[in-house]
Amino acid sequence: MQPLLKQMKMRLLIAAMVLVLSTNLEINAQSESINWMTIEEVTVAQTQEPRKVMMDVYTKWCGPCKMMMANTFTNPDLIKYVNENYYSVKLDAEHPDPITYRGKSYSNPTYVPNKKGRNGVHELSRALGVNAYPTIVYFDEEFTIITPISGYKQPRQLQVLLTFFNEVYSNEIPSEKMQPMWDKYNEEFVGTW
């Protein structure tokens, strides 16, 4: 009887350990995500610790947008790099509420509540130069637009853009010099994600 009791205790202990470990792994997996912020939160954060900004402009009906959220923005290396070097914003291009960016208020006057599928385009999306989804708009540390770049991006494709804008780009370099710098950087870049 003693060996049977000892064996049952051991199995119970192992089951408890497996439960604790799997719960821990699930919590860690959930906490490893991009720290998405609102435009208002970024505006405040920029005054305390200036960083470049990456804004993912998407729509709810956009298939490639959903793919980027599922396949690209879940890459652990990308998440770590973005959270350490950028402020990140998700902007629904058909969002109905007003948004203030750099002291100007933008709205979506053509938004129709309860409409299924495509809806009115938010004025801020247009002001940022977005004309396709997904588009990632890059901003400098003063929250001034660097450039919008549209299309689905895999982690490696996004890595070259994120590192270039964070490590090479400077608004003090004239744009005619920036393009050759980008071409060289992109050609020589070796991704690790």
Coordinates of N, CA and C in Angstrom, one line a residue, residues 13-122:
L13 N 2.2 15.4 -7.9 CA 3.2 16.4 -7.9 C 3.6 16.8 -9.3
I14 N 3.8 15.8 -10.2 CA 4.1 16.0 -11.6 C 3.0 16.7 -12.3
A15 N 1.8 16.3 -12.1 CA 0.6 17.0 -12.7 C 0.6 18.5 -12.3
A16 N 0.8 18.7 -11.0 CA 0.8 20.1 -10.5 C 1.9 20.9 -11.2
M17 N 3.1 20.3 -11.3 CA 4.2 21.1 -11.9 C 3.9 21.4 -13.4
V18 N 3.3 20.4 -14.1 CA 3.0 20.6 -15.5 C 2.0 21.7 -15.6
L19 N 1.0 21.8 -14.8 CA 0.0 22.8 -14.8 C 0.6 24.2 -14.5
V20 N 1.5 24.3 -13.5 CA 2.1 25.6 -13.2 C 3.0 26.0 -14.4
L21 N 3.8 25.1 -15.0 CA 4.6 25.5 -16.1 C 3.8 25.9 -17.3
S22 N 2.7 25.2 -17.6 CA 2.0 25.5 -18.8 C 1.2 26.9 -18.6
T23 N 0.8 27.1 -17.4 CA 0.2 28.4 -17.1 C 1.2 29.5 -17.2
N24 N 2.4 29.3 -16.8 CA 3.5 30.3 -16.9 C 3.8 30.6 -18.3
L25 N 3.9 29.6 -19.1 CA 4.2 29.7 -20.5 C 3.1 30.5 -21.2
E26 N 1.9 30.2 -20.9 CA 0.8 30.9 -21.5 C 0.8 32.4 -21.1
I27 N 1.0 32.7 -19.9 CA 1.1 34.1 -19.4 C 2.2 34.8 -20.1
N28 N 3.4 34.2 -20.2 CA 4.5 34.8 -20.9 C 4.2 35.1 -22.4
A29 N 3.6 34.1 -23.0 CA 3.2 34.3 -24.5 C 2.3 35.4 -24.7
Q30 N 1.3 35.6 -23.7 CA 0.4 36.7 -23.9 C 1.0 38.0 -23.6
S31 N 2.0 38.1 -22.7 CA 2.6 39.3 -22.4 C 3.6 39.8 -23.4
E32 N 4.0 38.9 -24.3 CA 5.0 39.2 -25.4 C 4.2 39.7 -26.6
S33 N 3.9 41.0 -26.6 CA 3.2 41.6 -27.7 C 3.7 43.0 -27.8
I34 N 3.4 43.6 -29.0 CA 3.8 45.0 -29.2 C 3.0 45.9 -28.3
N35 N 3.6 46.8 -27.7 CA 3.0 47.8 -26.8 C 2.2 48.8 -27.6
W36 N 1.0 48.5 -28.1 CA 0.3 49.5 -28.9 C -0.2 50.6 -28.0
M37 N -0.1 51.8 -28.5 CA -0.5 53.0 -27.8 C -1.5 53.8 -28.6
T38 N -2.2 54.8 -28.0 CA -3.0 55.7 -28.7 C -2.1 56.9 -29.2
I39 N -2.6 57.7 -30.1 CA -1.9 58.9 -30.5 C -1.7 59.8 -29.3
E40 N -2.7 59.9 -28.5 CA -2.6 60.8 -27.3 C -1.5 60.3 -26.4
E41 N -1.4 59.0 -26.2 CA -0.4 58.4 -25.3 C 1.0 58.6 -25.8
V42 N 1.1 58.5 -27.2 CA 2.4 58.7 -27.8 C 2.8 60.2 -27.7
T43 N 1.9 61.1 -27.8 CA 2.2 62.5 -27.7 C 2.8 62.8 -26.4
V44 N 2.2 62.2 -25.3 CA 2.7 62.4 -23.9 C 4.0 61.8 -23.8
A45 N 4.2 60.5 -24.2 CA 5.4 59.8 -24.1 C 6.6 60.5 -24.8
Q46 N 6.3 61.1 -25.9 CA 7.4 61.8 -26.7 C 8.0 62.9 -25.9
T47 N 7.2 63.5 -25.0 CA 7.8 64.6 -24.1 C 8.7 64.1 -23.1
Q48 N 8.5 62.8 -22.7 CA 9.4 62.2 -21.6 C 10.5 61.5 -22.2
E49 N 10.3 60.7 -23.3 CA 11.4 59.9 -23.9 C 11.1 59.9 -25.4
P50 N 11.7 60.8 -26.1 CA 11.5 60.8 -27.6 C 12.0 59.5 -28.3
R51 N 11.1 59.0 -29.2 CA 11.4 57.8 -30.0 C 10.8 58.0 -31.3
K52 N 11.2 57.2 -32.3 CA 10.5 57.1 -33.5 C 9.2 56.4 -33.3
V53 N 8.3 56.6 -34.2 CA 6.9 56.0 -34.1 C 6.6 55.2 -35.3
M54 N 6.0 54.0 -35.1 CA 5.5 53.2 -36.1 C 4.0 53.1 -36.0
M55 N 3.3 53.5 -37.0 CA 1.8 53.5 -37.0 C 1.3 52.5 -38.0
D56 N 0.6 51.5 -37.5 CA 0.0 50.5 -38.4 C -1.4 51.0 -38.7
V57 N -1.6 51.4 -40.0 CA -2.9 51.8 -40.4 C -3.6 50.6 -41.2
Y58 N -4.8 50.2 -40.7 CA -5.4 49.0 -41.1 C -6.9 49.3 -41.2
T59 N -7.6 48.3 -41.7 CA -9.1 48.3 -41.7 C -9.5 46.9 -41.2
K60 N -10.7 46.8 -40.7 CA -11.2 45.5 -40.1 C -11.4 44.5 -41.2
W61 N -11.7 44.9 -42.5 CA -12.0 44.0 -43.5 C -10.8 43.5 -44.3
C62 N -9.6 44.1 -44.0 CA -8.4 43.9 -44.8 C -7.7 42.6 -44.5
G63 N -7.7 41.7 -45.4 CA -7.1 40.4 -45.2 C -5.6 40.5 -44.9
P64 N -4.8 41.2 -45.8 CA -3.4 41.3 -45.5 C -3.1 42.0 -44.1
C65 N -4.0 42.9 -43.7 CA -3.8 43.5 -42.3 C -3.9 42.5 -41.3
K66 N -4.9 41.6 -41.4 CA -5.1 40.5 -40.4 C -3.9 39.5 -40.5
M67 N -3.3 39.3 -41.7 CA -2.1 38.4 -41.8 C -0.9 39.1 -41.1
M68 N -0.8 40.4 -41.2 CA 0.4 41.0 -40.6 C 0.2 40.9 -39.0
M69 N -1.0 41.1 -38.6 CA -1.3 41.0 -37.1 C -0.9 39.6 -36.6
A70 N -1.3 38.6 -37.4 CA -1.1 37.2 -37.0 C 0.3 36.7 -37.2
N71 N 0.9 37.1 -38.3 CA 2.2 36.5 -38.7 C 3.4 37.4 -38.5
T72 N 3.3 38.7 -38.6 CA 4.4 39.6 -38.5 C 4.5 40.2 -37.1
F73 N 3.4 40.8 -36.6 CA 3.5 41.5 -35.3 C 3.5 40.5 -34.1
T74 N 3.6 39.2 -34.4 CA 3.8 38.2 -33.3 C 5.2 37.7 -33.2
N75 N 6.1 38.1 -34.1 CA 7.4 37.6 -34.2 C 8.2 38.1 -32.9
P76 N 8.7 37.3 -32.1 CA 9.3 37.7 -30.8 C 10.5 38.7 -31.0
D77 N 11.3 38.5 -32.0 CA 12.4 39.4 -32.2 C 11.9 40.8 -32.7
L78 N 10.9 40.8 -33.5 CA 10.3 42.1 -33.9 C 9.6 42.8 -32.8
I79 N 8.9 42.0 -32.0 CA 8.2 42.6 -30.8 C 9.3 43.3 -29.9
K80 N 10.4 42.6 -29.6 CA 11.4 43.1 -28.7 C 12.0 44.4 -29.3
Y81 N 12.3 44.4 -30.6 CA 13.0 45.5 -31.2 C 12.0 46.7 -31.2
V82 N 10.8 46.5 -31.6 CA 9.8 47.6 -31.6 C 9.6 48.2 -30.2
N83 N 9.3 47.3 -29.2 CA 9.1 47.8 -27.9 C 10.2 48.6 -27.3
E84 N 11.5 48.2 -27.7 CA 12.6 48.9 -27.1 C 13.0 50.2 -27.9
N85 N 12.6 50.3 -29.1 CA 13.0 51.4 -30.0 C 11.9 52.3 -30.5
Y86 N 10.7 51.9 -30.5 CA 9.6 52.7 -31.1 C 8.5 52.8 -30.1
Y87 N 7.6 53.8 -30.4 CA 6.3 53.8 -29.9 C 5.4 53.3 -31.1
S88 N 4.4 52.5 -30.7 CA 3.6 51.9 -31.8 C 2.1 52.3 -31.6
V89 N 1.5 52.6 -32.8 CA 0.1 53.0 -32.8 C -0.6 52.1 -33.8
K90 N -1.8 51.7 -33.5 CA -2.7 51.0 -34.5 C -3.8 52.0 -34.8
L91 N -4.0 52.3 -36.0 CA -5.0 53.2 -36.4 C -6.0 52.5 -37.4
D92 N -7.2 52.4 -37.0 CA -8.3 51.8 -37.9 C -8.6 53.0 -38.8
A93 N -8.3 52.8 -40.1 CA -8.5 53.9 -41.1 C -10.0 54.2 -41.3
E94 N -10.9 53.4 -40.7 CA -12.3 53.7 -40.8 C -12.9 54.0 -39.4
H95 N -12.1 54.4 -38.5 CA -12.4 54.7 -37.1 C -13.4 55.9 -37.1
P96 N -14.5 55.8 -36.3 CA -15.5 56.9 -36.3 C -15.2 58.1 -35.5
D97 N -14.4 58.0 -34.5 CA -14.2 59.0 -33.5 C -13.1 60.0 -34.0
P98 N -13.3 61.3 -33.5 CA -12.2 62.3 -33.8 C -10.9 62.0 -33.2
I99 N -9.8 62.3 -33.8 CA -8.5 62.1 -33.3 C -7.7 63.4 -33.5
T100 N -6.9 63.8 -32.5 CA -6.1 65.0 -32.6 C -4.7 64.5 -32.8
Y101 N -4.1 65.1 -33.8 CA -2.7 64.8 -34.2 C -2.0 66.1 -34.4
R102 N -0.9 66.4 -33.7 CA -0.1 67.6 -33.8 C -1.0 68.9 -33.7
G103 N -2.0 68.9 -32.8 CA -2.8 70.0 -32.5 C -4.0 70.2 -33.5
K104 N -4.2 69.3 -34.4 CA -5.3 69.4 -35.4 C -6.2 68.2 -35.2
S105 N -7.5 68.5 -35.2 CA -8.5 67.5 -35.0 C -8.9 66.9 -36.4
Y106 N -9.0 65.6 -36.5 CA -9.4 64.9 -37.7 C -10.6 64.0 -37.3
S107 N -11.5 63.8 -38.3 CA -12.7 63.0 -38.0 C -13.0 62.1 -39.2
N108 N -14.1 61.4 -39.1 CA -14.5 60.6 -40.2 C -16.0 60.9 -40.5
P109 N -16.2 62.0 -41.3 CA -17.6 62.5 -41.5 C -18.4 61.5 -42.4
T110 N -17.8 60.6 -43.1 CA -18.6 59.7 -44.0 C -18.8 58.4 -43.3
Y111 N -18.4 58.2 -42.0 CA -18.7 57.0 -41.3 C -20.2 56.7 -41.2
V112 N -20.6 55.5 -41.4 CA -22.0 55.1 -41.3 C -22.0 54.0 -40.2
P113 N -22.6 54.2 -39.1 CA -22.7 53.2 -38.0 C -23.5 52.0 -38.5
N114 N -23.1 50.8 -38.1 CA -23.7 49.5 -38.4 C -23.6 49.1 -39.8
K115 N -22.8 49.8 -40.6 CA -22.5 49.4 -42.0 C -21.5 48.2 -42.0
K116 N -21.9 47.2 -42.8 CA -21.0 46.1 -42.9 C -20.0 46.3 -44.0
G117 N -18.8 45.8 -43.8 CA -17.8 45.9 -44.9 C -17.1 47.3 -44.8
R118 N -16.7 47.8 -46.0 CA -16.0 49.0 -46.0 C -16.8 50.2 -45.5
N119 N -16.2 51.2 -44.9 CA -16.9 52.4 -44.4 C -16.1 53.6 -44.8
G120 N -16.5 54.7 -44.3 CA -15.8 56.0 -44.6 C -14.4 56.0 -44.1
V121 N -13.5 56.7 -44.8 CA -12.1 56.8 -44.5 C -11.9 58.0 -43.6
H122 N -11.2 57.7 -42.5 CA -10.8 58.8 -41.5 C -9.9 59.8 -42.2

